[in-house]
Coordinates of C-alpha atoms in Angstrom, one line a residue:
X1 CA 7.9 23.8 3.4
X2 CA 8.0 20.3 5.0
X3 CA 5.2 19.9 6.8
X4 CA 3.7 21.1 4.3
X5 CA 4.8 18.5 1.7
X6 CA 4.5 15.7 4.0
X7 CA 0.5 17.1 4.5
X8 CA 0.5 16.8 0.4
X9 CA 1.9 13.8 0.2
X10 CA -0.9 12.3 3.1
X11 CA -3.8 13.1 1.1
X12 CA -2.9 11.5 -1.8
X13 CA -2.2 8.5 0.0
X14 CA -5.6 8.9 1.9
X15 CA -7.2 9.6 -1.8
X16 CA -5.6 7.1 -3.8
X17 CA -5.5 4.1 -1.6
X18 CA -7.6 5.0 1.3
X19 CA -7.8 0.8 2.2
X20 CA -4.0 -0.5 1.1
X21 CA -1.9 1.9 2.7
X22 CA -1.9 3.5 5.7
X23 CA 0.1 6.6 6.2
X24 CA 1.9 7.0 9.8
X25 CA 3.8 9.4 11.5
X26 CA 5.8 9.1 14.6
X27 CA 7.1 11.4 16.9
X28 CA 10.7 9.4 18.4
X29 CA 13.6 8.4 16.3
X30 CA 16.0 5.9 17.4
X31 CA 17.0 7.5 20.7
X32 CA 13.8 6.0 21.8
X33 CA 15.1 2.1 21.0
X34 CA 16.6 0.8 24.2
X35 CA 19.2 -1.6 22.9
X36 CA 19.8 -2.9 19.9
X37 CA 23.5 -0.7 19.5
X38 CA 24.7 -2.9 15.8
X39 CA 21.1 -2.2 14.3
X40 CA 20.9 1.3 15.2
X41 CA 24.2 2.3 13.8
X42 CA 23.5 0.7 10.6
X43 CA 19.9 2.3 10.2
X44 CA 22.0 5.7 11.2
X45 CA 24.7 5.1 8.8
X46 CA 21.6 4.6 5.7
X47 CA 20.5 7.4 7.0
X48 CA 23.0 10.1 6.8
X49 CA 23.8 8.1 3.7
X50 CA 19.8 9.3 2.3
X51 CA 20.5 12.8 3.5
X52 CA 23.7 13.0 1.4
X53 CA 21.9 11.8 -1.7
X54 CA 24.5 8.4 -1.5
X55 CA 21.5 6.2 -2.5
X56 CA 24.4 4.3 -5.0
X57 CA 25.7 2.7 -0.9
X58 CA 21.9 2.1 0.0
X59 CA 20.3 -1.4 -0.3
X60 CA 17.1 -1.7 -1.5
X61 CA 15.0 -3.4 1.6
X62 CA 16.0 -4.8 5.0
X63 CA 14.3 -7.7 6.6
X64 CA 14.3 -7.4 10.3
X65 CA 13.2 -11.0 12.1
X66 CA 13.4 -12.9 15.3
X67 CA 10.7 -14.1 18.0
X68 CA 7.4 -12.1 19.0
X69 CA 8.2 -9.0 21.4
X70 CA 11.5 -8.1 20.3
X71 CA 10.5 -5.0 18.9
X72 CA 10.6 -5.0 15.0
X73 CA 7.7 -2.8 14.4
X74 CA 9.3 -0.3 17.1
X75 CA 12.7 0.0 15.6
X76 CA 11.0 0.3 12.2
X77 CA 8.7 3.1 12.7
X78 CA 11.6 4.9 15.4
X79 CA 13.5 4.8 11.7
X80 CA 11.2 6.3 10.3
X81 CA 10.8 9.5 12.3
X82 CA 14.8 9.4 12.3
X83 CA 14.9 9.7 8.4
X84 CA 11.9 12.3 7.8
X85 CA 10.5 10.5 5.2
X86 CA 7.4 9.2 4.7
X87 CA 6.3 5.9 5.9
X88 CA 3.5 3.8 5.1
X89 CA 1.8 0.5 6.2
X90 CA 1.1 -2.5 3.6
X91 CA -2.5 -3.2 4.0
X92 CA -4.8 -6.0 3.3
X93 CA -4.7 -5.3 -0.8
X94 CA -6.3 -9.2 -1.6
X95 CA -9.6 -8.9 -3.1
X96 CA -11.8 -11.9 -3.5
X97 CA -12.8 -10.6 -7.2
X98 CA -10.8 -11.8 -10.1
X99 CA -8.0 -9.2 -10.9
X100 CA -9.2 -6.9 -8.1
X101 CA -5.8 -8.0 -6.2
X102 CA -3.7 -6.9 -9.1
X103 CA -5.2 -4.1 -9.6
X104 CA -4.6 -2.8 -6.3
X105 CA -0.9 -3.6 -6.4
X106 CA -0.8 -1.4 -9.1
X107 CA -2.4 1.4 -7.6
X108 CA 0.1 0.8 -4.9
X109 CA 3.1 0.9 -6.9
X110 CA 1.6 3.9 -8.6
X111 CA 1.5 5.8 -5.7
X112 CA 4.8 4.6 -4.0
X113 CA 6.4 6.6 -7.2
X114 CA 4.5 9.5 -6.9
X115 CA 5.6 10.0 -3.4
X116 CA 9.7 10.5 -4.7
X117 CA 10.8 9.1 -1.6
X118 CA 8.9 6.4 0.8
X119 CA 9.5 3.8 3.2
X120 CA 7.2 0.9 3.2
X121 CA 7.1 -1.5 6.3
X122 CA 5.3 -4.8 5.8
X123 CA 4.4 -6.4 8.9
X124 CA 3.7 -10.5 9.1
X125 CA 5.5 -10.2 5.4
X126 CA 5.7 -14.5 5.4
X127 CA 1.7 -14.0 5.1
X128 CA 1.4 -10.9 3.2
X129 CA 4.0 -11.5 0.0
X130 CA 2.4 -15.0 -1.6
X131 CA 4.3 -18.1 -2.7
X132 CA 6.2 -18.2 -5.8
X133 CA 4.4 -20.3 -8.3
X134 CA 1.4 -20.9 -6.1
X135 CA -1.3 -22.7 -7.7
X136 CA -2.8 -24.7 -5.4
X137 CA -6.1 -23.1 -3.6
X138 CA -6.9 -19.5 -5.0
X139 CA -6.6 -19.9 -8.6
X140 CA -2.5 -19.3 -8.7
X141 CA -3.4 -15.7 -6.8
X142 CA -0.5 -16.0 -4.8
X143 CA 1.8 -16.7 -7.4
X144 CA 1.0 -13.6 -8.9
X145 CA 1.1 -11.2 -5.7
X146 CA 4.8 -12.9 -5.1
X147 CA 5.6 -12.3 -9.5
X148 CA 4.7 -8.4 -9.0
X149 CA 6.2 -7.4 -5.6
X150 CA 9.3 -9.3 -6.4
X151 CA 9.5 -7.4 -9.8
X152 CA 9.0 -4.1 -8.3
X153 CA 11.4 -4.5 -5.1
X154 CA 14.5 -4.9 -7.8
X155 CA 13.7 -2.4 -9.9
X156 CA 17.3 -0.5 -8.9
X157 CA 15.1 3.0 -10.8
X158 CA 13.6 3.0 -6.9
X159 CA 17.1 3.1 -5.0
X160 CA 16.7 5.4 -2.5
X161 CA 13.1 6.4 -3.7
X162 CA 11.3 3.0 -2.2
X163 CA 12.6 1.8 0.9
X164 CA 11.4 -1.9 1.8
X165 CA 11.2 -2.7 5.1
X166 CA 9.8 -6.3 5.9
X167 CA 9.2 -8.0 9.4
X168 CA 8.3 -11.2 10.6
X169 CA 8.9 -14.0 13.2
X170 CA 9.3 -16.9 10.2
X171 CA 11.8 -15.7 7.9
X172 CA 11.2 -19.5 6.5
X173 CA 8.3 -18.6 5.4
X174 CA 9.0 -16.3 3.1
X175 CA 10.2 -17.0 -0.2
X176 CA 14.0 -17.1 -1.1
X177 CA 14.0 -15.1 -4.0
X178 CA 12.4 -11.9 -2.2
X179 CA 15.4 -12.2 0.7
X180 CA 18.1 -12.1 -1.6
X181 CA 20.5 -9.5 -2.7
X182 CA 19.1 -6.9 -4.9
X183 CA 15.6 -7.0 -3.0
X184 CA 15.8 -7.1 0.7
X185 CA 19.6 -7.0 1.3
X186 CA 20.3 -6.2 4.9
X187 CA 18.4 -9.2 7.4
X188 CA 18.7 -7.5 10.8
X189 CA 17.8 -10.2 13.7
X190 CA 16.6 -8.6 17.1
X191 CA 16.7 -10.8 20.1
X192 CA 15.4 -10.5 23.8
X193 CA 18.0 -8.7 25.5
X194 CA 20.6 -10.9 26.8
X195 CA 23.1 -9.2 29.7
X196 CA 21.5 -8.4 32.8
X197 CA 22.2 -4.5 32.2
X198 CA 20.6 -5.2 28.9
X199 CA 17.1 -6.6 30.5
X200 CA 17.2 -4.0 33.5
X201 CA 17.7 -0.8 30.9
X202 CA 15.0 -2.7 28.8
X203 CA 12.7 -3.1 32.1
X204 CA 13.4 0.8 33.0
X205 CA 12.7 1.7 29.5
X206 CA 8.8 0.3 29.3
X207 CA 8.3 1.7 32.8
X208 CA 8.9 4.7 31.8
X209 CA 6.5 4.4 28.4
X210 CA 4.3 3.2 30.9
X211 CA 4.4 6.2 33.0
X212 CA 5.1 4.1 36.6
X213 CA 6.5 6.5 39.0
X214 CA 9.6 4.1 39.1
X215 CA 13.1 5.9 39.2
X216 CA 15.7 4.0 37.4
X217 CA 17.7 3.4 40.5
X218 CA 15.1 1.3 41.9
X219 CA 14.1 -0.8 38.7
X220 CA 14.9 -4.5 39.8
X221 CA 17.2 -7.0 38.6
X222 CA 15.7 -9.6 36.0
X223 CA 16.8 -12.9 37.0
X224 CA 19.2 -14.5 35.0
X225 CA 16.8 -17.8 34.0
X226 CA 14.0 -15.4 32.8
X227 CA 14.2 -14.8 29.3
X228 CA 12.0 -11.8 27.8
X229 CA 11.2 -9.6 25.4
X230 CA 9.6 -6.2 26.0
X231 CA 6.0 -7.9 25.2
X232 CA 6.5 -10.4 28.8
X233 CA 8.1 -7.1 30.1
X234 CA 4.9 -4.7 29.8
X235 CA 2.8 -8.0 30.6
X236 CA 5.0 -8.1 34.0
X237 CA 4.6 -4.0 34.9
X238 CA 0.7 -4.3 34.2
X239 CA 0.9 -7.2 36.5
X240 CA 2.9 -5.1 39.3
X241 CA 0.9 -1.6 38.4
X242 CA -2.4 -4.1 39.2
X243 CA -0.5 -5.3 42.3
X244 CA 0.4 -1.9 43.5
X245 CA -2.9 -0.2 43.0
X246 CA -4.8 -2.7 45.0
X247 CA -2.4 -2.2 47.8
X248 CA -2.8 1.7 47.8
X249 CA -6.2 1.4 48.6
X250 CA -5.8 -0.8 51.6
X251 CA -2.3 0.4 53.2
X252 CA 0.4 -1.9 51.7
X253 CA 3.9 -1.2 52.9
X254 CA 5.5 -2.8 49.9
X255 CA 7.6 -0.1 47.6
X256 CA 7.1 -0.2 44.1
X257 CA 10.5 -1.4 43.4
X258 CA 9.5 -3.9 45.6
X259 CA 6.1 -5.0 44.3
X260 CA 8.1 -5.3 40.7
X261 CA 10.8 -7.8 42.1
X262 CA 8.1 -10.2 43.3
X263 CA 6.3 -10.0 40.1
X264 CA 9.2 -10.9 38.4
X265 CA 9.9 -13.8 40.9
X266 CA 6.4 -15.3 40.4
X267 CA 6.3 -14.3 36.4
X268 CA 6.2 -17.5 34.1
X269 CA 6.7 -16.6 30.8
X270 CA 5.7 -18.3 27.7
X271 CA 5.2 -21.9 27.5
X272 CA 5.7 -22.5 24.0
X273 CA 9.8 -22.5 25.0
X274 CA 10.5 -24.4 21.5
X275 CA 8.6 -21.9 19.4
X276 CA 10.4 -19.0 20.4
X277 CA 14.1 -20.4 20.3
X278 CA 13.2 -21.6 17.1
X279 CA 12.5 -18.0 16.1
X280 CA 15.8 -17.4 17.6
X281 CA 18.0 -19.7 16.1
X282 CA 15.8 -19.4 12.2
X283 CA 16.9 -15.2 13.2
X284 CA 20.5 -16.0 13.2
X285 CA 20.4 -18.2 10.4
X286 CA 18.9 -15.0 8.2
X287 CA 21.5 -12.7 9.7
X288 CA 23.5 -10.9 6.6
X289 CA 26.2 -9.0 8.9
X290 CA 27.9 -10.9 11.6
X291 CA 27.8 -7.4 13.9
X292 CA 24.1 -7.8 14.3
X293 CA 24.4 -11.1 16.7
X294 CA 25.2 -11.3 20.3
X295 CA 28.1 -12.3 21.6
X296 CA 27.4 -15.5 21.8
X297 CA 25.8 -16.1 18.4
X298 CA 28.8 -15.0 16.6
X299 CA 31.4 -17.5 15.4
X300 CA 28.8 -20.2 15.0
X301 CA 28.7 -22.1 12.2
X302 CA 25.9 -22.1 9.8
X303 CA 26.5 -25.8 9.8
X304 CA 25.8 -26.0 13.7
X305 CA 22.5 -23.6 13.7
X306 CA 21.0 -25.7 11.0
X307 CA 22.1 -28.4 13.4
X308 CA 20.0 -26.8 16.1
X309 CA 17.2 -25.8 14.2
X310 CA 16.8 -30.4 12.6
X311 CA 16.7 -31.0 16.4
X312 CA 14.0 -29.3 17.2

């Protein structure tokens, strides 16, 4: 049966490459994703699109960016328990001995095949992929990692067999020729939610995963000037859930609810403002469908976001 596959397929990876991949499992699918409506339906289309043996409509990799906290490793792995297929990590493969790297790219690739069907999520991909033609402080290593990974990710033979899923905050940092067409085709931008119903279901959501007796009737507003992603907003409930424990023991008379909305009121959240709307604005410039950008992202020019991005 399947569990019974998937168990086979665990130990090889365990066996065979105990130290580059890791194998992972998830128990949610989408469902669990608060948000996020244009990328969901797309990852559900692919996915009924696997089931029906379609893998002629599939592309070959998606490249899901934007700013720390929005939840790319989330709505990766949640895809992964949607699609039943096995999923695995991209470990540290470099070696500091000559041709050890290689060599464990190979065994990588090897195994990838022997699995018949995969999906391989590379997190912090701008670090992990190498430069193209890099020669300049590890004896052209670099250069080499990019030559083989790009080779393998458009071999069209793995269609449908090898799914590439890559995430990063600095889509500028990773080469051109791996983000094309052909290799990772579908560039999916995430973003910290941006209606207040967005941020309040969003809020509700990670109190939940949190387990804070909070019913979502009495989840607070976020104020409109507070921009965050679900990183600030677990940083904020850990702040409240501190808050509210420290007043059980002496008596408080402050709800929950309560204790939330002044966390939020006193909340600063990260300083480093021109980082993260750089991340933004570098997001939308990746972005391959229209459909994937909020409202008020869409109908902007390339011209005017490169704009954006020279002035800061």
């Amino acid at each position: 049966g399947e569990p019974q596959l998937r168990a086979i397929k665990r130990r090889i990876i365990e066996t065979e490459c105990a130290d580059l991949l890791e194998f992972i499992e998830v128990d949610r699918t989408l469902d669990a994703v608060i948000g996020l409506d244009e990328a969901k339906a797309w990852l559900r289309e692919d996915a009924r699109l696997l089931r029906e043996g379609r893998t002629g409509s599939l592309p070959m990799g998606y490249l899901i960016c934007g700013r720390i906290g929005t939840g790319k490793t989330f709505l990766a792995t949640s895809w992964s328990g949607e699609i039943g297929i096995p999923c695995v990590v991209l470990k540290n493969f470099r070696d500091k001995w000559q041709g050890s790297t290689e060599g464990n790219l190979e065994k990588i690739f090897n195994v990838l095949h022997a699995l018949g069907q995969v999906l391989v999520f590379v997190d912090e991909a701008d670090q992990a992929t190498g430069k193209r033609g890099n020669e300049s402080s590890d004896g052209g290593l670099s250069g080499r990692v990019y030559a083989m990974l790009a080779k393998e990710m458009s071999d069209t033979r793995n269609r449908g067999k090898i799914l590439w899923i890559f995430a990063t905050s600095r889509p500028d940092l990773l080469e051109v020729d791996l983000k094309r067409p052909g290799r990772l085709d579908v560039h999916i931008p995430l973003f910290p939610p941006q209606e207040a119903g967005e941020r309040r279901a969003l809020l509700a959501g990670m109190a939940r995963k949190m387990g804070l007796p909070l019913a979502d009737a009495d989840v607070p507003e976020i104020p409109d000037d507070l921009t965050v992603g679900g990183n600030e907003l677990e940083s904020v409930l850990v702040r409240a859930r501190r808050a509210w424990d420290l007043e059980q023991g002496r008596g408080g008379a402050r709800t929950l609810s309560q204790v939330v909305a002044d966390t939020l009121k006193d909340f600063r959240p990260s300083a480093h403002v021109d980082h993260l709307a750089y991340m933004d604005l570098i997001a939308v410039k990746e972005c391959t469908d229209e459909r994937f950008l909020p409202t008020a992202w869409r109908g902007v020019s390339r011209d005017e976001v490169d704009r954006r991005i020279e002035d800061l």
